[in-house]
Amino acid sequence: IWEFYLKPTQTEWFVISLYAIVFLTSIVGNCLTIAFILRRKHLRTTINYFMLNLALADIMVTIICLPPTLMVDFMESWLVGQFLCKFTPYLQMAVTSVSSLSLGAIALNRWFVVCHPLRVARSRRSAKNSLISMACIWLFSLITLCPVVFVTELTDDFPGYSELELLKSCGEHWATFLHGAVFHVYFVTVCFALPLVVMAIAYTSVFRKLSRTKVTKRTVSQLFKRLGESIPTFKRGLRAGFADKVESQQSDSEKPNLISSRKRSGRIQVALVIVYFLCYSPAMVLDVIRRTSNVFDSVHRESTYFMFAIAHLLMYLNSALNPIIYNCFSVQFRKEFRLTFSCCFP
């Protein structure tokens, strides 16, 4: 059985090794992300709470979903029983929804902070609100996607050999083909495409606002330079003029720092969105094609499984790349990483 049915080819061994690297990187990176946020009080911000939520979802999907998915893509059989057959696809879809909706929530938060700062200033429970939002995201994802649990079944490919686990497969069995197509189109539209549209609109508005703020500040600064900085001093007296000048210098120095900080934060979120889109799009497109047409019936079975194996690898790669993005774009996360591994990287 091993030689003629289960033994991977050299190409498959290479892909399996990539899966192993992704698995280890995802677990270590996301565990460190959670530890950094929980350990340092200054990292417990509204945005970082959503990133913690993303890291938790990535750990869950990596541990629970990656091994069975790898098994199915290369062995073309389901060996881990009825319970995981129902639970694994459900969790995979739910975590995909959680990741997408969390990124959408981060985008909306950035939009409110930059474009409507007064509303944010009035709210004194931003951390509490973010926790409530995360709970709502999980509940929405788990409840709306629960139908997949009831239609996923472990079946015998050859009924006469039901005692052999190698001849069993796990899949969805809807009442009609249309029911399955509608459900998966809903999933891709509401839990993937729609949040991406929200992110695109929100971040476009954010960067336009920051660009206008920078231009306005530069124009006002040039105007005051032309009028001369001695005018306030002449009108208000030496002491008042000195105080005004100090206050003006402080505001001038603080405002660019604030804008720069917001832009750096925005770059992290935009990078997360782009990587998420690139990693999840192939699997989403293939899933919609498989559920709404019979295109893959004419494709060689092994080629189809290998195609989905690559798409699934990209999907899990997203979980491994998120912590790397935090370290590349965030000075605070990079500092925590260096402190944690100071013994290894002096």
PDB file of N, CA and C in Angstrom, residues 56-106:
ATOM      1  N   LEU A  56      -4.416  34.237  17.832  1.00  0.00           N
ATOM      2  CA  LEU A  56      -5.109  33.098  18.432  1.00  0.00           C
ATOM      3  C   LEU A  56      -5.793  32.252  17.363  1.00  0.00           C
ATOM      4  N   ALA A  57      -6.458  32.904  16.422  1.00  0.00           N
ATOM      5  CA  ALA A  57      -7.117  32.178  15.333  1.00  0.00           C
ATOM      6  C   ALA A  57      -6.096  31.424  14.482  1.00  0.00           C
ATOM      7  N   ASP A  58      -4.942  32.052  14.223  1.00  0.00           N
ATOM      8  CA  ASP A  58      -3.901  31.408  13.421  1.00  0.00           C
ATOM      9  C   ASP A  58      -3.353  30.168  14.118  1.00  0.00           C
ATOM     10  N   ILE A  59      -3.170  30.236  15.435  1.00  0.00           N
ATOM     11  CA  ILE A  59      -2.680  29.074  16.181  1.00  0.00           C
ATOM     12  C   ILE A  59      -3.684  27.932  16.114  1.00  0.00           C
ATOM     13  N   MET A  60      -4.952  28.242  16.296  1.00  0.00           N
ATOM     14  CA  MET A  60      -5.994  27.211  16.272  1.00  0.00           C
ATOM     15  C   MET A  60      -6.052  26.510  14.919  1.00  0.00           C
ATOM     16  N   VAL A  61      -6.051  27.292  13.855  1.00  0.00           N
ATOM     17  CA  VAL A  61      -6.172  26.687  12.531  1.00  0.00           C
ATOM     18  C   VAL A  61      -4.911  25.904  12.168  1.00  0.00           C
ATOM     19  N   THR A  62      -3.749  26.359  12.633  1.00  0.00           N
ATOM     20  CA  THR A  62      -2.502  25.656  12.332  1.00  0.00           C
ATOM     21  C   THR A  62      -2.447  24.305  13.030  1.00  0.00           C
ATOM     22  N   ILE A  63      -2.825  24.259  14.293  1.00  0.00           N
ATOM     23  CA  ILE A  63      -2.744  23.018  15.060  1.00  0.00           C
ATOM     24  C   ILE A  63      -3.836  22.030  14.656  1.00  0.00           C
ATOM     25  N   ILE A  64      -5.064  22.516  14.513  1.00  0.00           N
ATOM     26  CA  ILE A  64      -6.206  21.620  14.323  1.00  0.00           C
ATOM     27  C   ILE A  64      -6.450  21.289  12.853  1.00  0.00           C
ATOM     28  N   CYS A  65      -6.247  22.259  11.970  1.00  0.00           N
ATOM     29  CA  CYS A  65      -6.649  22.078  10.569  1.00  0.00           C
ATOM     30  C   CYS A  65      -5.513  21.687   9.628  1.00  0.00           C
ATOM     31  N   LEU A  66      -4.306  22.193   9.870  1.00  0.00           N
ATOM     32  CA  LEU A  66      -3.223  21.934   8.921  1.00  0.00           C
ATOM     33  C   LEU A  66      -2.892  20.446   8.776  1.00  0.00           C
ATOM     34  N   PRO A  67      -2.684  19.682   9.867  1.00  0.00           N
ATOM     35  CA  PRO A  67      -2.329  18.264   9.689  1.00  0.00           C
ATOM     36  C   PRO A  67      -3.378  17.450   8.926  1.00  0.00           C
ATOM     37  N   PRO A  68      -4.687  17.530   9.281  1.00  0.00           N
ATOM     38  CA  PRO A  68      -5.670  16.767   8.492  1.00  0.00           C
ATOM     39  C   PRO A  68      -5.744  17.202   7.029  1.00  0.00           C
ATOM     40  N   THR A  69      -5.603  18.510   6.781  1.00  0.00           N
ATOM     41  CA  THR A  69      -5.638  18.998   5.400  1.00  0.00           C
ATOM     42  C   THR A  69      -4.479  18.436   4.595  1.00  0.00           C
ATOM     43  N   LEU A  70      -3.297  18.421   5.183  1.00  0.00           N
ATOM     44  CA  LEU A  70      -2.121  17.847   4.523  1.00  0.00           C
ATOM     45  C   LEU A  70      -2.345  16.371   4.223  1.00  0.00           C
ATOM     46  N   MET A  71      -2.939  15.665   5.176  1.00  0.00           N
ATOM     47  CA  MET A  71      -3.213  14.239   5.012  1.00  0.00           C
ATOM     48  C   MET A  71      -4.150  13.989   3.826  1.00  0.00           C
ATOM     49  N   VAL A  72      -5.223  14.763   3.737  1.00  0.00           N
ATOM     50  CA  VAL A  72      -6.201  14.572   2.662  1.00  0.00           C
ATOM     51  C   VAL A  72      -5.609  14.939   1.305  1.00  0.00           C
ATOM     52  N   ASP A  73      -4.860  16.039   1.250  1.00  0.00           N
ATOM     53  CA  ASP A  73      -4.329  16.506  -0.027  1.00  0.00           C
ATOM     54  C   ASP A  73      -3.337  15.526  -0.643  1.00  0.00           C
ATOM     55  N   PHE A  74      -2.625  14.760   0.188  1.00  0.00           N
ATOM     56  CA  PHE A  74      -1.604  13.863  -0.355  1.00  0.00           C
ATOM     57  C   PHE A  74      -1.971  12.383  -0.262  1.00  0.00           C
ATOM     58  N   MET A  75      -2.755  11.996   0.754  1.00  0.00           N
ATOM     59  CA  MET A  75      -3.160  10.597   0.872  1.00  0.00           C
ATOM     60  C   MET A  75      -4.535  10.352   0.258  1.00  0.00           C
ATOM     61  N   GLU A  76      -5.286  11.424   0.020  1.00  0.00           N
ATOM     62  CA  GLU A  76      -6.619  11.346  -0.582  1.00  0.00           C
ATOM     63  C   GLU A  76      -7.552  10.467   0.248  1.00  0.00           C
ATOM     64  N   SER A  77      -7.302  10.416   1.552  1.00  0.00           N
ATOM     65  CA  SER A  77      -8.130   9.628   2.471  1.00  0.00           C
ATOM     66  C   SER A  77      -8.241  10.373   3.790  1.00  0.00           C
ATOM     67  N   TRP A  78      -9.245  10.004   4.578  1.00  0.00           N
ATOM     68  CA  TRP A  78      -9.449  10.615   5.899  1.00  0.00           C
ATOM     69  C   TRP A  78      -9.235   9.546   6.965  1.00  0.00           C
ATOM     70  N   LEU A  79      -8.231   9.760   7.818  1.00  0.00           N
ATOM     71  CA  LEU A  79      -7.825   8.728   8.770  1.00  0.00           C
ATOM     72  C   LEU A  79      -8.091   9.084  10.225  1.00  0.00           C
ATOM     73  N   VAL A  80      -8.708  10.235  10.505  1.00  0.00           N
ATOM     74  CA  VAL A  80      -8.791  10.703  11.894  1.00  0.00           C
ATOM     75  C   VAL A  80     -10.218  10.748  12.436  1.00  0.00           C
ATOM     76  N   GLY A  81     -11.110  10.016  11.846  1.00  0.00           N
ATOM     77  CA  GLY A  81     -12.420   9.816  12.461  1.00  0.00           C
ATOM     78  C   GLY A  81     -13.504  10.810  12.088  1.00  0.00           C
ATOM     79  N   GLN A  82     -14.725  10.466  12.534  1.00  0.00           N
ATOM     80  CA  GLN A  82     -15.920  11.225  12.190  1.00  0.00           C
ATOM     81  C   GLN A  82     -15.936  12.616  12.827  1.00  0.00           C
ATOM     82  N   PHE A  83     -15.519  12.727  14.097  1.00  0.00           N
ATOM     83  CA  PHE A  83     -15.599  14.008  14.796  1.00  0.00           C
ATOM     84  C   PHE A  83     -14.754  15.073  14.101  1.00  0.00           C
ATOM     85  N   LEU A  84     -13.492  14.760  13.829  1.00  0.00           N
ATOM     86  CA  LEU A  84     -12.620  15.732  13.162  1.00  0.00           C
ATOM     87  C   LEU A  84     -13.055  15.972  11.724  1.00  0.00           C
ATOM     88  N   CYS A  85     -13.712  14.984  11.131  1.00  0.00           N
ATOM     89  CA  CYS A  85     -14.249  15.178   9.785  1.00  0.00           C
ATOM     90  C   CYS A  85     -15.268  16.310   9.784  1.00  0.00           C
ATOM     91  N   LYS A  86     -16.099  16.371  10.794  1.00  0.00           N
ATOM     92  CA  LYS A  86     -17.093  17.435  10.898  1.00  0.00           C
ATOM     93  C   LYS A  86     -16.485  18.742  11.406  1.00  0.00           C
ATOM     94  N   PHE A  87     -15.552  18.630  12.355  1.00  0.00           N
ATOM     95  CA  PHE A  87     -15.064  19.817  13.056  1.00  0.00           C
ATOM     96  C   PHE A  87     -14.010  20.589  12.261  1.00  0.00           C
ATOM     97  N   THR A  88     -13.126  19.883  11.543  1.00  0.00           N
ATOM     98  CA  THR A  88     -12.012  20.546  10.864  1.00  0.00           C
ATOM     99  C   THR A  88     -12.458  21.511   9.762  1.00  0.00           C
ATOM    100  N   PRO A  89     -13.303  21.092   8.807  1.00  0.00           N
ATOM    101  CA  PRO A  89     -13.747  22.065   7.787  1.00  0.00           C
ATOM    102  C   PRO A  89     -14.512  23.242   8.390  1.00  0.00           C
ATOM    103  N   TYR A  90     -15.310  22.945   9.415  1.00  0.00           N
ATOM    104  CA  TYR A  90     -16.082  24.004  10.082  1.00  0.00           C
ATOM    105  C   TYR A  90     -15.159  25.034  10.721  1.00  0.00           C
ATOM    106  N   LEU A  91     -14.151  24.554  11.458  1.00  0.00           N
ATOM    107  CA  LEU A  91     -13.215  25.473  12.109  1.00  0.00           C
ATOM    108  C   LEU A  91     -12.406  26.248  11.078  1.00  0.00           C
ATOM    109  N   GLN A  92     -12.015  25.587   9.993  1.00  0.00           N
ATOM    110  CA  GLN A  92     -11.249  26.269   8.952  1.00  0.00           C
ATOM    111  C   GLN A  92     -12.031  27.442   8.378  1.00  0.00           C
ATOM    112  N   MET A  93     -13.303  27.222   8.091  1.00  0.00           N
ATOM    113  CA  MET A  93     -14.133  28.290   7.538  1.00  0.00           C
ATOM    114  C   MET A  93     -14.384  29.382   8.575  1.00  0.00           C
ATOM    115  N   ALA A  94     -14.621  28.979   9.827  1.00  0.00           N
ATOM    116  CA  ALA A  94     -14.891  29.959  10.884  1.00  0.00           C
ATOM    117  C   ALA A  94     -13.680  30.850  11.134  1.00  0.00           C
ATOM    118  N   VAL A  95     -12.492  30.255  11.169  1.00  0.00           N
ATOM    119  CA  VAL A  95     -11.274  31.035  11.416  1.00  0.00           C
ATOM    120  C   VAL A  95     -10.969  31.953  10.232  1.00  0.00           C
ATOM    121  N   THR A  96     -11.243  31.486   9.022  1.00  0.00           N
ATOM    122  CA  THR A  96     -11.100  32.353   7.852  1.00  0.00           C
ATOM    123  C   THR A  96     -11.992  33.575   7.986  1.00  0.00           C
ATOM    124  N   SER A  97     -13.230  33.343   8.418  1.00  0.00           N
ATOM    125  CA  SER A  97     -14.167  34.450   8.638  1.00  0.00           C
ATOM    126  C   SER A  97     -13.682  35.372   9.750  1.00  0.00           C
ATOM    127  N   VAL A  98     -13.189  34.802  10.854  1.00  0.00           N
ATOM    128  CA  VAL A  98     -12.689  35.604  11.974  1.00  0.00           C
ATOM    129  C   VAL A  98     -11.516  36.479  11.531  1.00  0.00           C
ATOM    130  N   SER A  99     -10.590  35.909  10.774  1.00  0.00           N
ATOM    131  CA  SER A  99      -9.432  36.676  10.308  1.00  0.00           C
ATOM    132  C   SER A  99      -9.862  37.831   9.415  1.00  0.00           C
ATOM    133  N   SER A 100     -10.751  37.534   8.474  1.00  0.00           N
ATOM    134  CA  SER A 100     -11.207  38.569   7.542  1.00  0.00           C
ATOM    135  C   SER A 100     -11.980  39.672   8.258  1.00  0.00           C
ATOM    136  N   LEU A 101     -12.901  39.287   9.140  1.00  0.00           N
ATOM    137  CA  LEU A 101     -13.701  40.284   9.864  1.00  0.00           C
ATOM    138  C   LEU A 101     -12.848  41.073  10.853  1.00  0.00           C
ATOM    139  N   SER A 102     -11.832  40.434  11.444  1.00  0.00           N
ATOM    140  CA  SER A 102     -10.933  41.151  12.354  1.00  0.00           C
ATOM    141  C   SER A 102     -10.128  42.206  11.603  1.00  0.00           C
ATOM    142  N   LEU A 103      -9.635  41.849  10.425  1.00  0.00           N
ATOM    143  CA  LEU A 103      -8.923  42.834   9.607  1.00  0.00           C
ATOM    144  C   LEU A 103      -9.852  43.972   9.195  1.00  0.00           C
ATOM    145  N   GLY A 104     -11.114  43.633   8.917  1.00  0.00           N
ATOM    146  CA  GLY A 104     -12.094  44.676   8.613  1.00  0.00           C
ATOM    147  C   GLY A 104     -12.348  45.584   9.800  1.00  0.00           C
ATOM    148  N   ALA A 105     -12.417  44.992  11.006  1.00  0.00           N
ATOM    149  CA  ALA A 105     -12.623  45.787  12.220  1.00  0.00           C
ATOM    150  C   ALA A 105     -11.432  46.708  12.483  1.00  0.00           C
ATOM    151  N   ILE A 106     -10.219  46.216  12.230  1.00  0.00           N
ATOM    152  CA  ILE A 106      -9.025  47.056  12.379  1.00  0.00           C
ATOM    153  C   ILE A 106      -9.084  48.240  11.415  1.00  0.00           C
TER     154      ILE A 106
END
